[in-house]
mmCIF file of C-alpha atoms in Angstrom:
data_model
loop_
_atom_site.group_PDB
_atom_site.id
_atom_site.type_symbol
_atom_site.label_atom_id
_atom_site.label_comp_id
_atom_site.label_asym_id
_atom_site.label_seq_id
_atom_site.Cartn_x
_atom_site.Cartn_y
_atom_site.Cartn_z
ATOM 1 C CA UNK A 1 -98.138 -19.339 -30.953
ATOM 2 C CA UNK A 2 -100.068 -22.705 -30.215
ATOM 3 C CA UNK A 3 -100.351 -23.138 -26.478
ATOM 4 C CA UNK A 4 -99.332 -26.887 -26.441
ATOM 5 C CA UNK A 5 -95.869 -25.986 -28.444
ATOM 6 C CA UNK A 6 -95.387 -23.080 -26.169
ATOM 7 C CA UNK A 7 -95.254 -25.471 -23.260
ATOM 8 C CA UNK A 8 -93.256 -28.001 -24.686
ATOM 9 C CA UNK A 9 -90.579 -25.412 -25.591
ATOM 10 C CA UNK A 10 -90.602 -24.152 -22.033
ATOM 11 C CA UNK A 11 -90.310 -27.377 -20.626
ATOM 12 C CA UNK A 12 -87.713 -28.321 -22.981
ATOM 13 C CA UNK A 13 -85.732 -25.287 -22.315
ATOM 14 C CA UNK A 14 -86.050 -26.105 -18.194
ATOM 15 C CA UNK A 15 -84.749 -29.280 -18.642
ATOM 16 C CA UNK A 16 -81.671 -28.265 -20.793
ATOM 17 C CA UNK A 17 -81.200 -25.740 -17.998
ATOM 18 C CA UNK A 18 -81.289 -28.299 -15.404
ATOM 19 C CA UNK A 19 -79.109 -30.683 -16.902
ATOM 20 C CA UNK A 20 -76.158 -27.785 -17.314
ATOM 21 C CA UNK A 21 -75.991 -27.776 -13.715
ATOM 22 C CA UNK A 22 -74.710 -31.228 -13.534
ATOM 23 C CA UNK A 23 -71.276 -32.011 -14.423
ATOM 24 C CA UNK A 24 -69.375 -35.133 -14.901
ATOM 25 C CA UNK A 25 -66.066 -33.407 -14.234
ATOM 26 C CA UNK A 26 -64.144 -34.617 -11.763
ATOM 27 C CA UNK A 27 -61.630 -32.159 -9.244
ATOM 28 C CA UNK A 28 -58.168 -32.583 -8.478
ATOM 29 C CA UNK A 29 -57.034 -31.497 -4.710
ATOM 30 C CA UNK A 30 -53.399 -31.200 -3.526
ATOM 31 C CA UNK A 31 -51.017 -29.128 -1.699
ATOM 32 C CA UNK A 32 -49.482 -26.166 -3.303
ATOM 33 C CA UNK A 33 -45.674 -27.412 -2.659
ATOM 34 C CA UNK A 34 -43.537 -30.153 -1.441
ATOM 35 C CA UNK A 35 -39.822 -30.601 -0.820
ATOM 36 C CA UNK A 36 -37.862 -32.814 -2.918
ATOM 37 C CA UNK A 37 -37.902 -36.258 -0.779
ATOM 38 C CA UNK A 38 -41.531 -35.707 0.834
ATOM 39 C CA UNK A 39 -44.209 -37.561 0.045
ATOM 40 C CA UNK A 40 -47.598 -35.968 -1.345
ATOM 41 C CA UNK A 41 -51.158 -36.837 -1.113
ATOM 42 C CA UNK A 42 -53.362 -35.916 -4.392
ATOM 43 C CA UNK A 43 -57.033 -36.141 -4.335
ATOM 44 C CA UNK A 44 -59.336 -36.942 -7.420
ATOM 45 C CA UNK A 45 -63.076 -36.176 -6.208
ATOM 46 C CA UNK A 46 -65.659 -37.745 -8.372
ATOM 47 C CA UNK A 47 -69.252 -36.192 -8.873
ATOM 48 C CA UNK A 48 -71.115 -39.889 -8.431
ATOM 49 C CA UNK A 49 -70.143 -42.753 -6.963
ATOM 50 C CA UNK A 50 -68.203 -44.659 -9.395
ATOM 51 C CA UNK A 51 -67.119 -47.867 -7.368
ATOM 52 C CA UNK A 52 -65.195 -50.281 -9.445
ATOM 53 C CA UNK A 53 -64.288 -47.879 -11.970
ATOM 54 C CA UNK A 54 -60.863 -46.263 -12.480
ATOM 55 C CA UNK A 55 -59.353 -42.856 -11.495
ATOM 56 C CA UNK A 56 -56.771 -41.983 -13.467
ATOM 57 C CA UNK A 57 -53.930 -39.222 -12.479
ATOM 58 C CA UNK A 58 -52.109 -37.429 -15.508
ATOM 59 C CA UNK A 59 -49.193 -35.115 -15.386
ATOM 60 C CA UNK A 60 -49.153 -32.080 -17.851
ATOM 61 C CA UNK A 61 -50.856 -32.557 -21.096
ATOM 62 C CA UNK A 62 -50.031 -36.335 -21.167
ATOM 63 C CA UNK A 63 -52.686 -38.914 -23.024
ATOM 64 C CA UNK A 64 -51.306 -41.508 -20.640
ATOM 65 C CA UNK A 65 -52.167 -41.599 -17.124
ATOM 66 C CA UNK A 66 -49.234 -42.318 -14.587
ATOM 67 C CA UNK A 67 -51.263 -43.306 -11.737
ATOM 68 C CA UNK A 68 -54.270 -45.543 -11.820
ATOM 69 C CA UNK A 69 -56.437 -47.131 -8.876
ATOM 70 C CA UNK A 70 -60.113 -48.736 -8.244
ATOM 71 C CA UNK A 71 -62.428 -46.252 -7.211
ATOM 72 C CA UNK A 72 -63.969 -47.345 -3.915
ATOM 73 C CA UNK A 73 -65.667 -44.023 -2.967
ATOM 74 C CA UNK A 74 -66.438 -40.833 -4.354
ATOM 75 C CA UNK A 75 -62.853 -39.948 -3.928
ATOM 76 C CA UNK A 76 -59.573 -41.588 -5.026
ATOM 77 C CA UNK A 77 -56.517 -40.692 -2.963
ATOM 78 C CA UNK A 78 -53.295 -41.358 -4.567
ATOM 79 C CA UNK A 79 -50.163 -41.380 -2.231
ATOM 80 C CA UNK A 80 -46.575 -40.970 -3.957
ATOM 81 C CA UNK A 81 -43.147 -39.681 -3.293
ATOM 82 C CA UNK A 82 -41.729 -36.515 -4.655
ATOM 83 C CA UNK A 83 -39.491 -38.738 -7.392
ATOM 84 C CA UNK A 84 -42.717 -40.377 -8.699
ATOM 85 C CA UNK A 85 -44.799 -37.304 -8.581
ATOM 86 C CA UNK A 86 -41.961 -35.630 -11.051
ATOM 87 C CA UNK A 87 -41.429 -38.651 -13.338
ATOM 88 C CA UNK A 88 -38.857 -37.325 -15.589
ATOM 89 C CA UNK A 89 -39.120 -33.858 -14.734
ATOM 90 C CA UNK A 90 -35.921 -32.581 -12.741
ATOM 91 C CA UNK A 91 -36.240 -31.311 -8.854
ATOM 92 C CA UNK A 92 -37.544 -27.868 -8.896
ATOM 93 C CA UNK A 93 -39.786 -28.363 -11.378
ATOM 94 C CA UNK A 94 -44.017 -26.963 -11.199
ATOM 95 C CA UNK A 95 -46.036 -30.206 -11.840
ATOM 96 C CA UNK A 96 -49.406 -29.695 -13.503
ATOM 97 C CA UNK A 97 -52.063 -32.675 -12.364
ATOM 98 C CA UNK A 98 -55.184 -33.359 -13.710
ATOM 99 C CA UNK A 99 -57.830 -36.742 -13.598
ATOM 100 C CA UNK A 100 -60.518 -38.455 -15.129
ATOM 101 C CA UNK A 101 -62.632 -41.292 -14.139
ATOM 102 C CA UNK A 102 -63.609 -44.578 -16.703
ATOM 103 C CA UNK A 103 -66.012 -47.181 -15.999
ATOM 104 C CA UNK A 104 -66.452 -49.883 -18.692
ATOM 105 C CA UNK A 105 -67.182 -47.785 -21.900
ATOM 106 C CA UNK A 106 -67.739 -44.854 -20.030
ATOM 107 C CA UNK A 107 -64.942 -42.051 -19.843
ATOM 108 C CA UNK A 108 -65.277 -38.502 -18.088
ATOM 109 C CA UNK A 109 -64.026 -35.477 -19.225
ATOM 110 C CA UNK A 110 -60.867 -34.544 -17.416
ATOM 111 C CA UNK A 111 -60.782 -32.125 -14.094
ATOM 112 C CA UNK A 112 -59.124 -28.966 -14.175
ATOM 113 C CA UNK A 113 -55.254 -28.879 -13.429
ATOM 114 C CA UNK A 114 -53.849 -28.577 -9.985
ATOM 115 C CA UNK A 115 -50.221 -27.226 -9.691
ATOM 116 C CA UNK A 116 -47.279 -28.564 -7.064
ATOM 117 C CA UNK A 117 -43.979 -27.300 -6.933
ATOM 118 C CA UNK A 118 -41.306 -29.505 -5.898
ATOM 119 C CA UNK A 119 -38.750 -27.615 -4.247
ATOM 120 C CA UNK A 120 -35.226 -28.391 -4.437
ATOM 121 C CA UNK A 121 -32.379 -27.421 -2.256
ATOM 122 C CA UNK A 122 -28.528 -27.057 -2.471
ATOM 123 C CA UNK A 123 -25.909 -26.857 0.232
ATOM 124 C CA UNK A 124 -25.707 -24.005 2.481
ATOM 125 C CA UNK A 125 -23.662 -20.732 1.452
ATOM 126 C CA UNK A 126 -21.444 -18.694 3.608
ATOM 127 C CA UNK A 127 -22.571 -15.176 4.881
ATOM 128 C CA UNK A 128 -20.065 -12.152 5.805
ATOM 129 C CA UNK A 129 -20.675 -8.749 6.895
ATOM 130 C CA UNK A 130 -18.744 -5.855 6.727
ATOM 131 C CA UNK A 131 -19.585 -4.359 10.404
ATOM 132 C CA UNK A 132 -22.102 -5.213 13.159
ATOM 133 C CA UNK A 133 -23.436 -2.066 14.001
ATOM 134 C CA UNK A 134 -25.303 0.669 11.772
ATOM 135 C CA UNK A 135 -27.509 3.496 11.543
ATOM 136 C CA UNK A 136 -30.674 3.728 9.641
ATOM 137 C CA UNK A 137 -29.444 5.901 7.071
ATOM 138 C CA UNK A 138 -25.991 4.131 6.926
ATOM 139 C CA UNK A 139 -25.190 0.879 5.071
ATOM 140 C CA UNK A 140 -23.373 -2.445 5.854
ATOM 141 C CA UNK A 141 -21.900 -4.648 3.178
ATOM 142 C CA UNK A 142 -23.314 -8.049 3.085
ATOM 143 C CA UNK A 143 -21.949 -11.047 0.644
ATOM 144 C CA UNK A 144 -23.330 -14.376 0.213
ATOM 145 C CA UNK A 145 -21.088 -16.758 -0.935
ATOM 146 C CA UNK A 146 -21.885 -20.158 -2.436
ATOM 147 C CA UNK A 147 -20.074 -23.381 -2.213
ATOM 148 C CA UNK A 148 -17.315 -23.451 -4.623
ATOM 149 C CA UNK A 149 -19.258 -26.171 -6.952
ATOM 150 C CA UNK A 150 -22.547 -24.065 -7.132
ATOM 151 C CA UNK A 151 -23.430 -21.407 -9.347
ATOM 152 C CA UNK A 152 -25.674 -18.447 -8.112
ATOM 153 C CA UNK A 153 -27.874 -16.292 -10.440
ATOM 154 C CA UNK A 154 -29.266 -14.897 -7.560
ATOM 155 C CA UNK A 155 -29.146 -14.578 -3.666
ATOM 156 C CA UNK A 156 -31.673 -13.857 -1.057
ATOM 157 C CA UNK A 157 -30.832 -11.856 2.381
ATOM 158 C CA UNK A 158 -33.436 -12.585 5.405
ATOM 159 C CA UNK A 159 -33.894 -11.640 8.937
ATOM 160 C CA UNK A 160 -35.004 -14.829 10.834
ATOM 161 C CA UNK A 161 -37.057 -16.148 8.267
ATOM 162 C CA UNK A 162 -38.688 -13.085 6.708
ATOM 163 C CA UNK A 163 -36.749 -12.111 3.393
ATOM 164 C CA UNK A 164 -35.419 -8.639 3.246
ATOM 165 C CA UNK A 165 -33.695 -8.552 -0.429
ATOM 166 C CA UNK A 166 -32.820 -10.536 -3.082
ATOM 167 C CA UNK A 167 -30.702 -9.852 -6.090
ATOM 168 C CA UNK A 168 -26.759 -9.973 -6.338
ATOM 169 C CA UNK A 169 -24.896 -12.002 -4.000
ATOM 170 C CA UNK A 170 -23.088 -8.956 -3.136
ATOM 171 C CA UNK A 171 -25.167 -5.759 -2.018
ATOM 172 C CA UNK A 172 -25.113 -2.845 0.709
ATOM 173 C CA UNK A 173 -28.212 -3.056 2.571
ATOM 174 C CA UNK A 174 -29.116 0.264 5.140
ATOM 175 C CA UNK A 175 -30.201 0.004 8.492
ATOM 176 C CA UNK A 176 -33.407 0.857 7.412
ATOM 177 C CA UNK A 177 -33.921 -2.183 5.142
ATOM 178 C CA UNK A 178 -32.342 -4.431 7.598
ATOM 179 C CA UNK A 179 -35.324 -3.314 9.867
ATOM 180 C CA UNK A 180 -37.916 -3.498 7.330
ATOM 181 C CA UNK A 181 -41.237 -3.581 8.962
ATOM 182 C CA UNK A 182 -40.111 -3.998 12.345
ATOM 183 C CA UNK A 183 -41.193 -1.259 15.165
ATOM 184 C CA UNK A 184 -38.296 1.583 15.151
ATOM 185 C CA UNK A 185 -35.992 1.390 18.444
ATOM 186 C CA UNK A 186 -32.959 2.667 19.659
ATOM 187 C CA UNK A 187 -30.978 -0.704 19.530
ATOM 188 C CA UNK A 188 -32.721 -3.269 16.976
ATOM 189 C CA UNK A 189 -31.258 -6.633 16.835
ATOM 190 C CA UNK A 190 -30.938 -8.398 13.191
ATOM 191 C CA UNK A 191 -30.584 -12.170 13.130
ATOM 192 C CA UNK A 192 -29.409 -12.085 9.426
ATOM 193 C CA UNK A 193 -28.820 -14.852 6.677
ATOM 194 C CA UNK A 194 -28.846 -15.516 3.325
ATOM 195 C CA UNK A 195 -29.809 -18.268 0.520
ATOM 196 C CA UNK A 196 -28.989 -18.883 -3.037
ATOM 197 C CA UNK A 197 -30.784 -19.838 -6.343
ATOM 198 C CA UNK A 198 -28.537 -21.789 -8.696
ATOM 199 C CA UNK A 199 -31.388 -21.575 -11.371
ATOM 200 C CA UNK A 200 -33.816 -19.089 -12.695
ATOM 201 C CA UNK A 201 -35.964 -21.785 -14.626
ATOM 202 C CA UNK A 202 -36.363 -23.979 -11.551
ATOM 203 C CA UNK A 203 -37.887 -23.894 -7.737
ATOM 204 C CA UNK A 204 -34.419 -24.283 -6.326
ATOM 205 C CA UNK A 205 -32.967 -22.503 -3.325
ATOM 206 C CA UNK A 206 -30.133 -23.375 -0.890
ATOM 207 C CA UNK A 207 -30.270 -24.268 2.859
ATOM 208 C CA UNK A 208 -29.842 -20.885 5.138
ATOM 209 C CA UNK A 209 -26.143 -19.769 5.552
ATOM 210 C CA UNK A 210 -24.667 -19.319 8.945
ATOM 211 C CA UNK A 211 -26.214 -16.545 10.703
ATOM 212 C CA UNK A 212 -24.700 -13.069 11.709
ATOM 213 C CA UNK A 213 -26.411 -11.051 14.652
ATOM 214 C CA UNK A 214 -26.432 -7.112 13.191
ATOM 215 C CA UNK A 215 -27.489 -4.060 15.418
ATOM 216 C CA UNK A 216 -29.221 -1.140 14.015
ATOM 217 C CA UNK A 217 -28.834 1.854 16.106
ATOM 218 C CA UNK A 218 -31.048 4.968 15.693
ATOM 219 C CA UNK A 219 -29.280 7.541 18.100
ATOM 220 C CA UNK A 220 -31.843 10.122 17.001
ATOM 221 C CA UNK A 221 -34.191 8.348 19.489
ATOM 222 C CA UNK A 222 -32.288 9.423 22.751
ATOM 223 C CA UNK A 223 -32.539 12.719 24.504
ATOM 224 C CA UNK A 224 -29.185 12.176 26.094
ATOM 225 C CA UNK A 225 -26.384 10.350 25.720
ATOM 226 C CA UNK A 226 -26.754 6.684 26.870
ATOM 227 C CA UNK A 227 -24.456 3.702 27.256
ATOM 228 C CA UNK A 228 -25.880 0.365 25.855
ATOM 229 C CA UNK A 229 -24.781 -3.315 26.623
ATOM 230 C CA UNK A 230 -25.216 -6.015 24.248
ATOM 231 C CA UNK A 231 -24.937 -9.887 25.397
ATOM 232 C CA UNK A 232 -24.029 -12.229 22.653
ATOM 233 C CA UNK A 233 -23.386 -15.904 22.442
ATOM 234 C CA UNK A 234 -19.603 -16.319 22.673
ATOM 235 C CA UNK A 235 -19.458 -17.788 18.956
ATOM 236 C CA UNK A 236 -21.175 -14.585 17.807
ATOM 237 C CA UNK A 237 -18.951 -12.489 20.206
ATOM 238 C CA UNK A 238 -15.659 -13.746 18.620
ATOM 239 C CA UNK A 239 -17.002 -12.499 15.095
ATOM 240 C CA UNK A 240 -17.273 -8.917 16.468
ATOM 241 C CA UNK A 241 -14.191 -6.756 15.560
ATOM 242 C CA UNK A 242 -14.949 -4.344 18.071
ATOM 243 C CA UNK A 243 -16.476 -4.855 21.193
ATOM 244 C CA UNK A 244 -17.126 -1.137 21.637
ATOM 245 C CA UNK A 245 -19.000 1.467 19.403
ATOM 246 C CA UNK A 246 -20.185 4.836 19.371
ATOM 247 C CA UNK A 247 -22.672 6.923 17.243
ATOM 248 C CA UNK A 248 -23.380 10.619 17.385
ATOM 249 C CA UNK A 249 -26.793 11.928 16.588
ATOM 250 C CA UNK A 250 -27.192 15.324 14.883
ATOM 251 C CA UNK A 251 -28.041 16.602 17.994
ATOM 252 C CA UNK A 252 -25.185 15.844 19.821
ATOM 253 C CA UNK A 253 -26.286 12.958 21.826
ATOM 254 C CA UNK A 254 -24.619 9.789 21.661
ATOM 255 C CA UNK A 255 -25.201 5.889 22.449
ATOM 256 C CA UNK A 256 -22.242 3.934 23.345
ATOM 257 C CA UNK A 257 -22.610 -0.209 22.864
ATOM 258 C CA UNK A 258 -20.612 -2.347 24.661
ATOM 259 C CA UNK A 259 -20.927 -6.128 23.307
ATOM 260 C CA UNK A 260 -20.541 -9.034 26.054
ATOM 261 C CA UNK A 261 -20.965 -12.069 26.922
ATOM 262 C CA UNK A 262 -21.950 -12.179 30.357
ATOM 263 C CA UNK A 263 -25.635 -11.828 31.786
ATOM 264 C CA UNK A 264 -27.216 -8.373 31.905
ATOM 265 C CA UNK A 265 -29.897 -7.174 34.478
ATOM 266 C CA UNK A 266 -33.174 -6.659 32.587
ATOM 267 C CA UNK A 267 -33.491 -2.924 34.111
ATOM 268 C CA UNK A 268 -29.978 -2.046 32.501
ATOM 269 C CA UNK A 269 -30.343 0.925 29.925
ATOM 270 C CA UNK A 270 -30.674 -0.277 26.247
ATOM 271 C CA UNK A 271 -30.047 -3.692 27.157
ATOM 272 C CA UNK A 272 -30.330 -6.688 24.599
ATOM 273 C CA UNK A 273 -29.770 -10.331 26.030
ATOM 274 C CA UNK A 274 -29.544 -13.000 22.950
ATOM 275 C CA UNK A 275 -31.426 -16.339 23.340
ATOM 276 C CA UNK A 276 -28.926 -18.785 24.301
ATOM 277 C CA UNK A 277 -29.701 -22.387 22.275
#
């Protein structure tokens, strides 16, 4: 091959490769999720300075932008409410966003999509439990009841802010399930609550229910019989059907739990004091 032709071919390939590293595609930056009623910031980042041109924001596969602003820098920042973000979509929807930019007769390619979930909420359900003390292998019946005008396709039970299990709004949970990923102990307090989801096709969940204090008692962890005292808030104390409960282990040792509303000394055997809010 002619050396001049070979040199020209190599140069052409290198120029083509160099151009392939540059792209006129912008990018969308946004948070992953917001709650209905919140405001959100969405950024469209431009690869070059197109001051005076238009930044255009699109929802889904729409060919018509729903937000337009004049670029003043390498980045356009759109501020909007959840209602503006949703448009005609219902609360609980997953919104796909992309952007492009336009300057005079030039229009860039569109960015990749970014996704924002707009969470919706419903009124709180009511939680009930069959009993307040349970051993690791026994179970307690828990029921999450939505308000009369609400329908639930599933319910979720949680310890504090940590979800334990979801599915039916009435189920039996063992002591081990209640204490999932907690360090095993003779007396394990569980702050139990629940939420419900009214629709399977939308990101909607209820506000949390009332809370119930449940105790997982593992008597197998004692080498001799013990008496335990538990202090709870007055409103929780009234919900306990029995203020005394005894569990007997396979080795014959027992743990007797007494529920009170008085202050306990820190050195008392097997004691628990609920934080007073």
